[in-house]
Short mmCIF file of C-alpha atoms in Angstrom, two decimals:
data_model
loop_
_atom_site.label_atom_id
_atom_site.label_comp_id
_atom_site.label_asym_id
_atom_site.label_seq_id
_atom_site.Cartn_x
_atom_site.Cartn_y
_atom_site.Cartn_z
CA MET J 1 -9.19 5.03 19.31
CA ALA J 2 -5.70 5.87 18.06
CA VAL J 3 -4.42 7.07 14.70
CA ARG J 4 -1.78 4.72 13.32
CA ALA J 5 0.27 4.56 10.15
CA VAL J 6 0.27 1.24 8.31
CA ARG J 7 2.88 0.50 5.64
CA GLY J 8 3.21 -1.98 2.86
CA ALA J 9 4.55 -2.65 -0.60
CA ALA J 10 4.13 -4.98 -3.55
CA GLN J 11 6.31 -5.58 -6.56
CA VAL J 12 4.57 -5.48 -9.95
CA ASP J 13 5.66 -7.93 -12.68
CA ALA J 14 5.62 -5.30 -15.45
CA ASP J 15 4.51 -1.74 -16.13
CA GLU J 16 1.04 -2.68 -17.30
CA ARG J 17 -2.19 -1.07 -16.13
CA ASP J 18 -3.89 -4.33 -15.14
CA LEU J 19 -0.84 -5.57 -13.25
CA ILE J 20 -0.52 -2.33 -11.27
CA LEU J 21 -4.21 -2.47 -10.32
CA LYS J 22 -4.00 -6.18 -9.43
CA ALA J 23 -0.92 -5.75 -7.23
CA THR J 24 -2.39 -2.70 -5.52
CA THR J 25 -5.71 -4.43 -4.93
CA GLU J 26 -3.90 -7.40 -3.35
CA LEU J 27 -1.82 -5.05 -1.20
CA VAL J 28 -4.75 -2.99 0.09
CA THR J 29 -6.83 -6.12 0.71
CA ALA J 30 -4.00 -7.84 2.59
CA LEU J 31 -3.32 -4.73 4.66
CA PHE J 32 -7.01 -4.48 5.62
CA GLU J 33 -7.24 -8.18 6.48
CA ALA J 34 -4.03 -8.20 8.53
CA ASN J 35 -5.21 -5.27 10.62
CA GLY J 36 -8.95 -5.89 10.78
CA LEU J 37 -9.67 -2.64 8.94
CA THR J 38 -12.75 -1.44 7.10
CA PRO J 39 -13.00 1.53 4.72
CA ASP J 40 -14.50 3.59 7.57
CA ASP J 41 -11.27 3.16 9.57
CA VAL J 42 -9.12 4.80 6.89
CA ILE J 43 -8.29 8.49 7.24
CA SER J 44 -6.10 8.76 4.14
CA ILE J 45 -3.71 6.78 1.98
CA VAL J 46 -0.53 7.83 0.21
CA PHE J 47 0.59 5.54 -2.61
CA THR J 48 4.00 5.77 -4.21
CA ALA J 49 5.31 3.99 -7.26
CA THR J 50 8.85 3.61 -8.49
CA PRO J 51 9.62 5.77 -11.55
CA ASP J 52 9.31 2.74 -13.86
CA LEU J 53 5.55 2.38 -13.13
CA ILE J 54 3.59 4.89 -15.18
CA SER J 55 0.68 2.94 -16.70
CA GLU J 56 -1.90 3.69 -13.97
CA PHE J 57 -2.44 5.45 -10.67
CA PRO J 58 -2.34 2.87 -7.84
CA ALA J 59 -5.08 4.80 -6.03
CA LEU J 60 -7.57 3.69 -8.68
CA ALA J 61 -7.45 0.19 -7.19
CA ALA J 62 -8.44 1.60 -3.79
CA ARG J 63 -11.32 3.51 -5.36
CA GLU J 64 -12.49 0.31 -7.03
CA LEU J 65 -12.41 -1.40 -3.60
CA GLY J 66 -14.89 1.18 -2.31
CA LEU J 67 -12.64 3.88 -0.82
CA VAL J 68 -14.59 6.56 -2.65
CA ASP J 69 -14.74 9.18 0.12
CA THR J 70 -11.20 8.66 1.44
CA PRO J 71 -8.42 11.11 0.52
CA LEU J 72 -5.92 9.25 -1.68
CA LEU J 73 -2.66 10.53 -3.14
CA CYS J 74 -0.18 9.07 -5.61
CA ALA J 75 3.46 10.11 -5.87
CA THR J 76 6.69 8.86 -7.39
CA GLU J 77 9.43 7.32 -5.27
CA ILE J 78 12.87 8.83 -5.66
CA ALA J 79 15.01 7.08 -8.26
CA VAL J 80 17.73 5.52 -6.11
CA PRO J 81 20.27 3.62 -8.21
CA GLY J 82 19.99 -0.12 -7.58
CA ALA J 83 16.63 0.13 -5.82
CA LEU J 84 14.07 -2.63 -6.23
CA PRO J 85 12.16 -1.96 -9.48
CA ARG J 86 8.41 -1.84 -10.13
CA VAL J 87 7.25 -1.31 -6.55
CA VAL J 88 3.98 0.18 -5.30
CA ARG J 89 4.15 1.35 -1.70
CA ILE J 90 1.35 2.34 0.65
CA LEU J 91 1.19 4.51 3.74
CA ALA J 92 -2.30 4.35 5.23
CA HIS J 93 -3.40 6.50 8.14
CA VAL J 94 -6.06 4.62 10.07
CA GLU J 95 -8.10 4.72 13.25
CA THR J 96 -7.59 1.56 15.28
CA MET J 97 -7.46 0.20 18.79
CA ARG J 98 -4.19 -1.60 17.95
CA SER J 99 -0.96 -0.42 19.49
CA LYS J 100 2.02 0.44 17.28
CA GLN J 101 3.47 -2.97 18.07
CA GLU J 102 0.25 -4.74 17.03
CA VAL J 103 -0.03 -3.03 13.64
CA GLN J 104 0.79 -5.46 10.83
CA HIS J 105 2.71 -3.99 7.90
CA VAL J 106 2.35 -5.98 4.68
CA TYR J 107 5.05 -6.62 2.08
CA LEU J 108 4.11 -8.92 -0.79
CA GLY J 109 6.08 -10.84 -3.38
CA GLY J 110 9.45 -9.37 -4.28
CA ALA J 111 8.77 -6.40 -2.01
CA THR J 112 9.50 -8.58 1.02
CA ALA J 113 13.15 -7.75 0.29
CA LEU J 114 12.42 -4.18 1.42
CA ARG J 115 11.60 -5.20 4.99
CA ARG J 116 12.74 -8.74 5.69
CA ASP J 117 12.46 -7.96 9.39
CA ILE J 118 8.67 -7.59 9.25
CA ALA J 119 7.52 -9.09 5.94
CA GLN J 120 4.87 -11.81 6.20
#
């Protein structure tokens, strides 16, 4: 079993609590499905949000999905002028048999612009 980092991002339509939770739930769910992960596979998750998202912690969505005993952390992305607005990003550290090349990173909605080379 190897430890791998899995990345992803989703753009939120507006800085509203329900929209942040919905986008984060979709992101975590898609990341798990794409990589065949269960909550037991997750070591930790770091969530970041652009400075324009302040209505809720993205990690709450992961808690509501059952990641209650997993270390989760939220942070703010740096405010780069011209950067894509309203984005939640995820960096999950997981145990998996997949190689680095087999890991599927997930970019949803407008966030596909961040990684056109690997977005699904």
